[in-house]
Amino acid sequence: MSHPQDTIEVDIEKAALLETALEPSSGSAAARRPAIRVPLHIAAATHASLLRPTRPIMRYLLAGAIFFMSYWVLTNLDVGRFAHVTPGYVWEARAAEVRAAFQHAYHSYELLGFPHDEIKPISNDTSDQFNGWGVSALDSLDTMVIMGLDEELQRALKHLEKLDFMKHYEYLLKQYLLSGKSEPQLLEMYLSSMRGVITNLLYVSKQRNLLYATDVTYSKPNPASKILVPVPSGDFEHLTCYLPGLLALGAHTLRDLPEKVFAAEERKLHLDIAKGLATTCYLAYADSFTGLAPDVINFGAYGGRSWSELYRQWEDNGRHGTPPGLKVDVPVQKDPSKRGYDVRLGRWLSRPETIESLFILYRVTGEQVWRDRGYEIFEAIQMWSKGPVGYSSVWEPDSPTPERMDEMPSYFLAETLKYLYLLFKEEDCGLSLDEIVFNTEAHPLPVFKWTPQEIEHYRLQKRPSKGSGPSLRELLRAKRKPKPASKLDRGA
């Protein structure tokens, strides 16, 4: 006879989040009941009364065998490599959590806002700031496809049939990839612009050595000066956190370029810089009281140093250790006075850029740290953004008393939750970074494939890239020169 303590009830809905599959059972009556497939250790716990030996001596033998096997595993495997690896079924469960979050948000929009653009989840009102196209539904179409939400998709498509519009795409790299790598001018412009960003706009904070990108103006060091020197603002915006994902995507998709066009050393540096920037983006979340990032932080009051100058010094001193600003394992700092930056715009606006970069970095490197950081952010979203109706942006996320804002931006559905879902899914959902390109609104577009006849007709094989000016290494080795002041500047 089984005893209550020998069994564990498995709630069907919770089991569904633990890598379950709903399948019809055999038999006419049983066909209406869902059969639940759960991981082995869950099933074993559920049927503990069947697996537990009844004789004491057998219990001891079994315990000894388990101890011996555990000892052998711990002493013969590389524990450091496997100790913190999260099993695949856990990531599938986390992807299911994001899917449920999307449904909560989108169903709230359907009930209260459709066909308006967005809902205001605090006042239960609507917003038409995009001309009333039902943009929350339109932006979310491919998210529904990726998540397998067929019923929601069919309802949205009925609305889509009534509309007529065009799309626009950004980013030189993404346009180059979408063209099937057939437009070398776009490639040259991308590499040139990234070299300019790396050598002129990257800075490292004095506290914690955090890498960040900021805008730079030029001014005279004194009224009589005939030169202009760079003056960084110190601002690091959440919007800028798309940059690490872009650099990582370029390092991955341009790996087949000739060495003279995009050297292996430069590709590695692009990826390392992407990791350093993504770490700063993550810390803006992890440092804050709620775990949600402010929209703008500023390093200016603490002083920033040019990354290119620090990198040149690192090379001159023998290239020992990690290059400046490129460490990934920087500790979280909850004390605002020790972070090395101030909060300049204290609101979390549900933006996707940091999640996008974490997703691309995980896809490119396979390193679990980017997944772990993404799940930390998702947990903070669940804690502070979710409400009875949808999700909200958050005022003062670094305050003990944050407040939910009366808005749920359409890009939260179309981009933020989509990238979180793809970050946690074990398979790529048919969205390989070598075969599709996510445009700036996170819509996956197929890479164009040219036929042999088209390649011959348009002479694509005769249009190789000629390079894009000085290499990154040449730019980094050259000392930054001040700009000469114009006549207007001299008169100022």
Short mmCIF file of C-alpha atoms in Angstrom, two decimals:
data_model
loop_
_atom_site.label_atom_id
_atom_site.label_comp_id
_atom_site.label_asym_id
_atom_site.label_seq_id
_atom_site.Cartn_x
_atom_site.Cartn_y
_atom_site.Cartn_z
CA MET A 1 0.00 0.00 0.00
CA SER A 2 1.37 3.40 -0.94
CA HIS A 3 1.59 6.18 1.60
CA PRO A 4 0.97 9.93 1.07
CA GLN A 5 4.62 10.70 1.73
CA ASP A 6 5.67 8.27 -0.97
CA THR A 7 4.06 10.22 -3.82
CA ILE A 8 4.31 13.74 -5.23
CA GLU A 9 1.49 15.40 -7.12
CA VAL A 10 2.54 17.01 -10.43
CA ASP A 11 0.42 20.00 -11.37
CA ILE A 12 -0.34 19.76 -15.09
CA GLU A 13 0.28 23.44 -15.85
CA LYS A 14 3.59 23.51 -13.97
CA ALA A 15 4.69 20.27 -15.57
CA ALA A 16 4.00 21.83 -18.94
CA LEU A 17 6.71 24.38 -18.15
CA LEU A 18 9.22 21.62 -17.40
CA GLU A 19 9.83 20.31 -20.90
CA THR A 20 6.47 18.62 -21.29
CA ALA A 21 4.59 17.56 -24.34
CA LEU A 22 0.85 17.15 -24.59
CA GLU A 23 -0.07 14.09 -26.65
CA PRO A 24 -3.36 12.22 -27.08
CA SER A 25 -3.40 8.92 -25.20
CA SER A 26 -4.62 5.73 -26.77
CA GLY A 27 -8.24 4.73 -26.32
CA SER A 28 -11.39 6.72 -26.99
CA ALA A 29 -11.96 7.89 -23.41
CA ALA A 30 -8.31 8.56 -22.71
CA ALA A 31 -7.83 10.49 -25.94
CA ARG A 32 -9.36 13.55 -24.32
CA ARG A 33 -6.86 13.54 -21.46
CA PRO A 34 -3.35 15.04 -21.92
CA ALA A 35 -0.44 12.67 -21.41
CA ILE A 36 2.45 14.49 -19.77
CA ARG A 37 6.08 13.66 -20.51
CA VAL A 38 8.40 15.00 -17.81
CA PRO A 39 12.17 14.64 -17.19
CA LEU A 40 13.31 11.38 -15.65
CA HIS A 41 14.09 12.79 -12.19
CA ILE A 42 10.61 14.34 -11.99
CA ALA A 43 8.99 11.05 -12.97
CA ALA A 44 11.13 9.20 -10.47
CA ALA A 45 10.08 11.56 -7.69
CA THR A 46 6.45 11.22 -8.71
CA HIS A 47 6.57 7.43 -8.51
CA ALA A 48 8.89 7.22 -5.53
CA SER A 49 6.76 4.50 -3.92
CA LEU A 50 7.46 2.18 -6.85
CA LEU A 51 11.21 2.81 -6.92
CA ARG A 52 12.03 2.73 -3.19
CA PRO A 53 13.40 -0.69 -2.06
CA THR A 54 11.37 -2.21 0.76
CA ARG A 55 14.28 -3.97 2.47
CA PRO A 56 16.70 -1.88 4.59
CA ILE A 57 19.78 -3.74 3.26
CA MET A 58 18.76 -2.87 -0.30
CA ARG A 59 18.42 0.78 0.68
CA TYR A 60 21.97 0.82 2.02
CA LEU A 61 23.35 -0.92 -1.07
CA LEU A 62 21.55 1.52 -3.35
CA ALA A 63 22.77 4.53 -1.33
CA GLY A 64 26.33 3.21 -1.48
CA ALA A 65 26.14 2.72 -5.23
CA ILE A 66 24.83 6.25 -5.73
CA PHE A 67 27.59 7.66 -3.50
CA PHE A 68 30.29 5.75 -5.40
CA MET A 69 28.97 6.87 -8.79
CA SER A 70 28.75 10.48 -7.63
CA TYR A 71 32.30 10.35 -6.28
CA TRP A 72 33.59 8.89 -9.55
CA VAL A 73 31.89 11.59 -11.62
CA LEU A 74 33.23 14.40 -9.42
CA THR A 75 36.79 13.07 -9.47
CA ASN A 76 37.02 12.06 -13.12
CA LEU A 77 35.23 14.88 -14.95
CA ASP A 78 36.28 18.47 -15.45
CA VAL A 79 33.97 19.83 -12.75
CA GLY A 80 34.81 23.45 -13.53
CA ARG A 81 33.49 23.00 -17.02
CA PHE A 82 30.20 21.35 -16.14
CA ALA A 83 29.37 22.61 -12.64
CA HIS A 84 27.32 25.60 -13.78
CA VAL A 85 25.84 24.29 -17.02
CA THR A 86 22.07 24.61 -16.89
CA PRO A 87 20.28 21.63 -18.50
CA GLY A 88 18.46 22.14 -21.77
CA TYR A 89 15.03 21.34 -20.36
CA VAL A 90 15.39 24.23 -17.91
CA TRP A 91 16.00 26.64 -20.80
CA GLU A 92 12.96 25.22 -22.57
CA ALA A 93 10.95 25.88 -19.42
CA ARG A 94 12.23 29.44 -19.34
CA ALA A 95 11.28 29.89 -22.99
CA ALA A 96 7.79 28.70 -22.03
CA GLU A 97 7.72 31.36 -19.28
CA VAL A 98 8.45 34.04 -21.89
CA ARG A 99 5.72 32.60 -24.15
CA ALA A 100 3.26 32.85 -21.26
CA ALA A 101 4.43 36.44 -20.61
CA PHE A 102 3.76 37.31 -24.25
CA GLN A 103 0.27 35.83 -24.04
CA HIS A 104 -0.48 37.81 -20.87
CA ALA A 105 0.64 41.03 -22.55
CA TYR A 106 -0.96 40.41 -25.94
CA HIS A 107 -4.28 39.15 -24.62
CA SER A 108 -4.48 42.32 -22.51
CA TYR A 109 -3.94 44.33 -25.69
CA GLU A 110 -6.58 42.32 -27.57
CA LEU A 111 -9.17 42.78 -24.83
CA LEU A 112 -8.58 46.47 -24.12
CA GLY A 113 -6.77 48.04 -27.06
CA PHE A 114 -7.24 46.34 -30.41
CA PRO A 115 -7.29 47.78 -33.09
CA HIS A 116 -5.63 50.83 -31.49
CA ASP A 117 -1.81 50.99 -31.52
CA GLU A 118 -1.02 50.37 -27.87
CA ILE A 119 -2.63 50.07 -24.45
CA LYS A 120 -2.06 52.04 -21.26
CA PRO A 121 -1.99 49.24 -18.68
CA ILE A 122 -2.47 51.45 -15.62
CA SER A 123 -5.50 53.46 -16.76
CA ASN A 124 -6.81 50.71 -19.06
CA ASP A 125 -6.85 53.29 -21.86
CA THR A 126 -5.46 53.18 -25.43
CA SER A 127 -2.91 55.12 -27.49
CA ASP A 128 -2.72 55.79 -31.25
CA GLN A 129 0.69 57.42 -31.47
CA PHE A 130 1.44 55.46 -34.68
CA ASN A 131 -1.69 56.64 -36.50
CA GLY A 132 -3.98 53.88 -35.27
CA TRP A 133 -2.76 50.97 -37.43
CA GLY A 134 -2.96 48.44 -34.63
CA VAL A 135 0.83 48.45 -34.50
CA SER A 136 1.04 46.15 -31.43
CA ALA A 137 -0.65 43.43 -33.48
CA LEU A 138 1.35 44.08 -36.66
CA ASP A 139 4.71 44.20 -34.90
CA SER A 140 3.93 40.93 -33.13
CA LEU A 141 3.01 38.78 -36.14
CA ASP A 142 6.35 37.01 -36.52
CA THR A 143 6.66 36.65 -32.74
CA MET A 144 3.39 34.68 -32.83
CA VAL A 145 4.74 32.52 -35.65
CA ILE A 146 7.99 31.82 -33.77
CA MET A 147 6.11 30.98 -30.54
CA GLY A 148 3.50 28.84 -32.31
CA LEU A 149 0.54 31.01 -31.27
CA ASP A 150 -1.73 30.12 -34.18
CA GLU A 151 -5.03 31.40 -32.77
CA GLU A 152 -3.61 34.84 -31.95
CA LEU A 153 -1.95 34.94 -35.37
CA GLN A 154 -5.18 34.23 -37.27
CA ARG A 155 -7.01 36.97 -35.38
CA ALA A 156 -4.26 39.47 -36.19
CA LEU A 157 -4.11 38.46 -39.88
CA LYS A 158 -7.76 39.36 -40.33
CA HIS A 159 -6.83 42.90 -39.33
CA LEU A 160 -3.73 42.89 -41.56
CA GLU A 161 -5.80 42.19 -44.66
CA LYS A 162 -7.38 45.64 -44.33
CA LEU A 163 -4.09 47.57 -44.35
CA ASP A 164 -1.56 48.73 -46.96
CA PHE A 165 2.00 49.85 -46.00
CA MET A 166 5.78 49.57 -46.71
CA LYS A 167 8.83 48.63 -44.44
CA HIS A 168 12.23 50.32 -44.14
CA TYR A 169 15.48 48.69 -43.04
CA GLU A 170 18.57 50.00 -41.37
CA TYR A 171 22.22 49.14 -40.77
CA LEU A 172 24.89 48.83 -43.41
CA LEU A 173 25.88 45.36 -42.27
CA LYS A 174 22.34 44.01 -42.40
CA GLN A 175 21.73 45.45 -45.86
CA TYR A 176 24.95 43.81 -47.04
CA LEU A 177 23.89 40.46 -45.61
CA LEU A 178 20.37 40.72 -47.02
CA SER A 179 21.82 41.30 -50.49
CA GLY A 180 23.51 37.91 -50.31
CA LYS A 181 26.84 39.70 -49.70
CA SER A 182 26.70 41.04 -53.24
CA GLU A 183 27.17 44.78 -52.51
CA PRO A 184 30.80 45.37 -51.49
CA GLN A 185 30.20 49.10 -51.06
CA LEU A 186 27.92 48.38 -48.10
CA LEU A 187 30.56 46.11 -46.57
CA GLU A 188 33.26 48.74 -46.98
CA MET A 189 31.03 51.40 -45.42
CA TYR A 190 30.21 49.10 -42.48
CA LEU A 191 33.84 48.24 -41.73
CA SER A 192 34.91 51.87 -42.08
CA SER A 193 32.16 53.12 -39.77
CA MET A 194 32.89 50.47 -37.12
CA ARG A 195 36.58 51.37 -37.20
CA GLY A 196 35.61 54.97 -36.65
CA VAL A 197 33.37 54.04 -33.71
CA ILE A 198 36.04 51.84 -32.11
CA THR A 199 38.86 54.37 -32.41
CA ASN A 200 36.88 57.54 -31.57
CA LEU A 201 33.75 56.78 -29.53
CA LEU A 202 34.76 54.02 -27.10
CA TYR A 203 35.78 54.98 -23.56
CA VAL A 204 36.65 53.13 -20.34
CA SER A 205 35.47 54.27 -16.92
CA LYS A 206 38.04 54.86 -14.19
CA GLN A 207 35.99 52.89 -11.67
CA ARG A 208 35.46 49.21 -12.58
CA ASN A 209 37.00 49.69 -16.08
CA LEU A 210 33.63 49.53 -17.84
CA LEU A 211 33.62 49.89 -21.63
CA TYR A 212 31.02 52.25 -23.08
CA ALA A 213 30.27 54.15 -26.28
CA THR A 214 29.37 57.83 -26.09
CA ASP A 215 28.91 60.85 -28.34
CA VAL A 216 31.85 63.23 -28.74
CA THR A 217 31.98 66.95 -29.50
CA TYR A 218 35.08 68.98 -30.30
CA SER A 219 36.05 72.22 -28.58
CA LYS A 220 39.08 74.43 -28.04
CA PRO A 221 41.05 73.71 -24.85
CA ASN A 222 41.41 77.49 -24.38
CA PRO A 223 40.12 80.61 -26.19
CA ALA A 224 43.42 81.23 -28.00
CA SER A 225 43.83 77.66 -29.22
CA LYS A 226 43.89 76.85 -32.94
CA ILE A 227 42.99 73.21 -32.41
CA LEU A 228 39.91 71.29 -31.30
CA VAL A 229 40.09 68.40 -28.86
CA PRO A 230 37.48 65.63 -28.34
CA VAL A 231 35.12 66.10 -25.40
CA PRO A 232 33.04 62.98 -24.61
CA SER A 233 29.61 63.59 -23.08
CA GLY A 234 29.86 60.43 -20.97
CA ASP A 235 26.27 59.45 -21.80
CA PHE A 236 25.62 55.75 -22.42
CA GLU A 237 22.09 55.17 -23.65
CA HIS A 238 20.09 51.96 -23.58
CA LEU A 239 19.57 52.46 -27.32
CA THR A 240 23.33 52.13 -27.80
CA CYS A 241 23.19 48.58 -26.46
CA TYR A 242 22.33 47.35 -29.96
CA LEU A 243 26.03 47.93 -30.80
CA PRO A 244 27.50 44.81 -29.12
CA GLY A 245 25.00 42.66 -31.00
CA LEU A 246 25.90 44.32 -34.29
CA LEU A 247 29.64 43.82 -33.72
CA ALA A 248 29.11 40.16 -32.76
CA LEU A 249 26.91 39.59 -35.81
CA GLY A 250 29.58 41.07 -38.07
CA ALA A 251 32.33 38.97 -36.50
CA HIS A 252 30.21 35.87 -37.13
CA THR A 253 28.79 36.50 -40.61
CA LEU A 254 31.92 38.06 -42.13
CA ARG A 255 34.27 35.26 -41.10
CA ASP A 256 34.71 34.16 -44.73
CA LEU A 257 36.15 37.47 -45.93
CA PRO A 258 39.76 37.61 -47.16
CA GLU A 259 42.36 38.49 -44.56
CA LYS A 260 43.24 41.74 -46.34
CA VAL A 261 39.61 42.90 -46.09
CA PHE A 262 38.72 41.83 -42.55
CA ALA A 263 41.65 40.27 -40.70
CA ALA A 264 41.11 37.49 -38.16
CA GLU A 265 42.69 39.68 -35.46
CA GLU A 266 40.19 42.46 -36.18
CA ARG A 267 37.25 40.03 -36.17
CA LYS A 268 38.32 38.75 -32.76
CA LEU A 269 38.64 42.30 -31.47
CA HIS A 270 35.14 43.12 -32.72
CA LEU A 271 33.80 40.15 -30.75
CA ASP A 272 35.79 41.02 -27.62
CA ILE A 273 34.55 44.62 -27.76
CA ALA A 274 31.00 43.30 -28.18
CA LYS A 275 31.41 41.28 -24.98
CA GLY A 276 32.80 44.27 -23.08
CA LEU A 277 29.97 46.56 -24.17
CA ALA A 278 27.32 43.91 -23.49
CA THR A 279 28.71 43.48 -19.98
CA THR A 280 28.24 47.20 -19.31
CA CYS A 281 24.70 47.02 -20.72
CA TYR A 282 23.97 44.06 -18.42
CA LEU A 283 25.45 45.80 -15.37
CA ALA A 284 23.17 48.79 -15.94
CA TYR A 285 20.39 46.29 -15.20
CA ALA A 286 22.05 44.23 -12.50
CA ASP A 287 23.37 47.24 -10.54
CA SER A 288 19.94 48.86 -10.18
CA PHE A 289 17.59 48.30 -7.27
CA THR A 290 14.94 46.54 -9.37
CA GLY A 291 17.25 44.80 -11.84
CA LEU A 292 15.84 46.99 -14.64
CA ALA A 293 18.15 49.48 -16.35
CA PRO A 294 17.71 53.24 -16.50
CA ASP A 295 17.40 54.62 -20.03
CA VAL A 296 20.60 56.71 -19.81
CA ILE A 297 23.59 56.48 -17.50
CA ASN A 298 26.48 58.95 -17.49
CA PHE A 299 30.18 58.35 -16.78
CA GLY A 300 31.23 62.00 -17.21
CA ALA A 301 31.53 62.98 -13.56
CA TYR A 302 33.91 60.07 -12.92
CA GLY A 303 36.15 60.65 -15.92
CA GLY A 304 36.50 58.38 -18.93
CA ARG A 305 39.62 57.41 -20.84
CA SER A 306 39.84 56.81 -24.59
CA TRP A 307 39.76 53.06 -25.21
CA SER A 308 41.99 53.30 -28.29
CA GLU A 309 44.68 55.12 -26.30
CA LEU A 310 44.47 52.59 -23.46
CA TYR A 311 44.65 49.73 -25.96
CA ARG A 312 47.78 51.21 -27.55
CA GLN A 313 49.38 51.47 -24.10
CA TRP A 314 48.39 47.85 -23.39
CA GLU A 315 50.13 46.75 -26.59
CA ASP A 316 53.24 48.83 -25.86
CA ASN A 317 53.49 47.25 -22.40
CA GLY A 318 53.58 43.71 -23.77
CA ARG A 319 49.88 42.79 -24.17
CA HIS A 320 49.65 41.24 -20.70
CA GLY A 321 46.25 40.11 -19.44
CA THR A 322 42.89 41.17 -20.84
CA PRO A 323 42.80 44.38 -22.91
CA PRO A 324 41.31 47.37 -21.06
CA GLY A 325 37.54 47.36 -20.70
CA LEU A 326 37.03 43.89 -22.16
CA LYS A 327 36.49 41.80 -19.02
CA VAL A 328 33.20 39.93 -18.83
CA ASP A 329 33.23 38.93 -15.14
CA VAL A 330 32.83 42.39 -13.58
CA PRO A 331 31.07 42.19 -10.18
CA VAL A 332 27.63 43.76 -9.72
CA GLN A 333 27.68 46.93 -7.62
CA LYS A 334 24.54 47.92 -5.73
CA ASP A 335 26.20 50.92 -4.03
CA PRO A 336 25.64 53.89 -6.38
CA SER A 337 28.78 55.66 -5.15
CA LYS A 338 30.97 52.75 -6.31
CA ARG A 339 29.49 52.10 -9.76
CA GLY A 340 31.51 54.65 -11.69
CA TYR A 341 28.45 56.23 -13.30
CA ASP A 342 25.33 58.21 -12.41
CA VAL A 343 21.74 57.67 -13.52
CA ARG A 344 20.88 60.45 -15.97
CA LEU A 345 17.43 59.35 -17.14
CA GLY A 346 15.73 57.16 -14.56
CA ARG A 347 13.16 55.17 -16.44
CA TRP A 348 13.07 51.69 -17.95
CA LEU A 349 11.21 51.90 -21.25
CA SER A 350 10.79 48.18 -22.05
CA ARG A 351 13.49 48.46 -24.71
CA PRO A 352 14.92 45.38 -26.50
CA GLU A 353 18.51 46.41 -27.34
CA THR A 354 20.31 44.72 -24.44
CA ILE A 355 18.31 41.50 -24.86
CA GLU A 356 19.00 41.57 -28.61
CA SER A 357 22.74 41.74 -27.99
CA LEU A 358 22.64 38.97 -25.36
CA PHE A 359 20.73 36.78 -27.83
CA ILE A 360 23.23 37.35 -30.68
CA LEU A 361 26.23 36.84 -28.39
CA TYR A 362 24.81 33.54 -27.16
CA ARG A 363 24.10 32.38 -30.70
CA VAL A 364 27.60 33.37 -31.86
CA THR A 365 29.65 32.12 -28.88
CA GLY A 366 27.51 29.45 -27.21
CA GLU A 367 28.55 30.89 -23.83
CA GLN A 368 25.86 30.36 -21.18
CA VAL A 369 26.70 33.59 -19.36
CA TRP A 370 24.66 35.57 -21.89
CA ARG A 371 21.64 33.31 -21.34
CA ASP A 372 21.97 33.59 -17.56
CA ARG A 373 22.07 37.38 -17.75
CA GLY A 374 19.02 37.40 -20.00
CA TYR A 375 17.06 35.33 -17.51
CA GLU A 376 18.01 37.69 -14.67
CA ILE A 377 16.53 40.54 -16.69
CA PHE A 378 13.38 38.54 -17.46
CA GLU A 379 12.89 37.80 -13.75
CA ALA A 380 13.14 41.55 -13.03
CA ILE A 381 10.56 42.23 -15.75
CA GLN A 382 8.22 39.69 -14.17
CA MET A 383 8.71 41.22 -10.74
CA TRP A 384 8.41 44.95 -11.54
CA SER A 385 6.78 45.35 -14.96
CA LYS A 386 3.99 42.77 -15.00
CA GLY A 387 0.58 43.90 -13.81
CA PRO A 388 -3.01 42.69 -13.85
CA VAL A 389 -3.22 44.18 -17.34
CA GLY A 390 -0.18 43.60 -19.51
CA TYR A 391 3.30 44.96 -18.77
CA SER A 392 4.46 48.50 -18.11
CA SER A 393 7.57 50.60 -18.43
CA VAL A 394 8.94 51.60 -15.01
CA TRP A 395 9.74 54.99 -13.48
CA GLU A 396 12.89 55.18 -11.32
CA PRO A 397 14.02 51.54 -11.63
CA ASP A 398 16.99 52.27 -9.33
CA SER A 399 14.70 53.48 -6.54
CA PRO A 400 13.22 51.44 -3.66
CA THR A 401 9.86 52.91 -4.72
CA PRO A 402 9.64 52.42 -8.51
CA GLU A 403 6.32 53.04 -10.25
CA ARG A 404 4.75 51.36 -13.25
CA MET A 405 4.17 53.74 -16.16
CA ASP A 406 0.89 53.83 -18.05
CA GLU A 407 2.30 52.43 -21.31
CA MET A 408 3.07 49.08 -22.95
CA PRO A 409 5.12 49.84 -26.10
CA SER A 410 4.45 47.68 -29.14
CA TYR A 411 8.15 46.81 -29.39
CA PHE A 412 7.93 45.04 -26.03
CA LEU A 413 5.83 42.39 -27.76
CA ALA A 414 7.57 42.51 -31.13
CA GLU A 415 11.19 42.65 -29.96
CA THR A 416 11.90 42.36 -26.23
CA LEU A 417 9.88 39.18 -25.59
CA LYS A 418 10.82 37.71 -28.97
CA TYR A 419 14.55 37.97 -28.27
CA LEU A 420 14.07 36.56 -24.76
CA TYR A 421 12.13 33.59 -26.15
CA LEU A 422 14.77 32.86 -28.82
CA LEU A 423 17.55 33.27 -26.24
CA PHE A 424 16.06 30.50 -24.11
CA LYS A 425 14.89 28.10 -26.84
CA GLU A 426 17.18 25.10 -27.33
CA GLU A 427 16.68 25.00 -31.11
CA ASP A 428 17.02 28.01 -33.40
CA CYS A 429 13.36 27.87 -34.55
CA GLY A 430 14.56 27.87 -38.16
CA LEU A 431 16.17 31.29 -37.65
CA SER A 432 19.88 30.71 -38.21
CA LEU A 433 21.96 33.88 -38.18
CA ASP A 434 23.58 32.64 -41.41
CA GLU A 435 20.26 32.41 -43.23
CA ILE A 436 18.14 35.27 -41.88
CA VAL A 437 18.68 38.85 -40.74
CA PHE A 438 16.66 40.50 -37.99
CA ASN A 439 15.91 44.04 -39.10
CA THR A 440 15.83 46.93 -36.67
CA GLU A 441 12.27 46.02 -35.60
CA ALA A 442 13.38 42.38 -34.99
CA HIS A 443 11.50 41.00 -37.98
CA PRO A 444 13.42 38.03 -39.49
CA LEU A 445 14.10 38.49 -43.19
CA PRO A 446 15.65 35.78 -45.41
CA VAL A 447 19.09 36.33 -46.88
CA PHE A 448 18.78 36.64 -50.65
CA LYS A 449 20.32 33.76 -52.58
CA TRP A 450 21.51 34.47 -56.12
CA THR A 451 21.19 31.87 -58.87
CA PRO A 452 24.26 31.09 -61.03
CA GLN A 453 22.53 32.83 -63.94
CA GLU A 454 21.92 35.98 -61.89
CA ILE A 455 25.51 35.99 -60.65
CA GLU A 456 26.73 35.84 -64.24
CA HIS A 457 24.22 38.38 -65.54
CA TYR A 458 24.98 40.99 -62.89
CA ARG A 459 28.71 40.13 -62.80
CA LEU A 460 28.56 39.72 -59.05
CA GLN A 461 31.61 37.46 -58.94
CA LYS A 462 33.68 40.30 -60.43
CA ARG A 463 32.84 42.79 -57.69
CA PRO A 464 35.01 41.84 -54.72
CA SER A 465 35.56 44.26 -51.90
CA LYS A 466 38.74 46.30 -52.25
CA GLY A 467 38.97 47.00 -48.55
CA SER A 468 37.86 50.09 -46.68
CA GLY A 469 40.83 52.33 -46.07
CA PRO A 470 43.20 51.92 -43.10
CA SER A 471 42.82 48.73 -41.08
CA LEU A 472 41.69 48.87 -37.48
CA ARG A 473 45.20 47.96 -36.33
CA GLU A 474 46.68 50.87 -38.29
CA LEU A 475 44.14 53.24 -36.78
CA LEU A 476 44.80 51.98 -33.26
CA ARG A 477 48.56 52.37 -33.65
CA ALA A 478 48.23 55.96 -34.88
CA LYS A 479 47.98 58.53 -32.11
CA ARG A 480 44.81 60.59 -32.17
CA LYS A 481 45.52 64.01 -33.65
CA PRO A 482 43.58 67.12 -32.62
CA LYS A 483 41.38 68.70 -35.29
CA PRO A 484 42.37 72.12 -36.61
CA ALA A 485 39.88 74.79 -35.63
CA SER A 486 37.97 76.49 -38.44
CA LYS A 487 37.85 80.25 -38.80
CA LEU A 488 34.45 80.23 -37.15
CA ASP A 489 35.84 78.20 -34.22
CA ARG A 490 38.81 80.55 -33.87
CA GLY A 491 36.54 83.52 -33.63
CA ALA A 492 34.42 81.93 -30.95
#
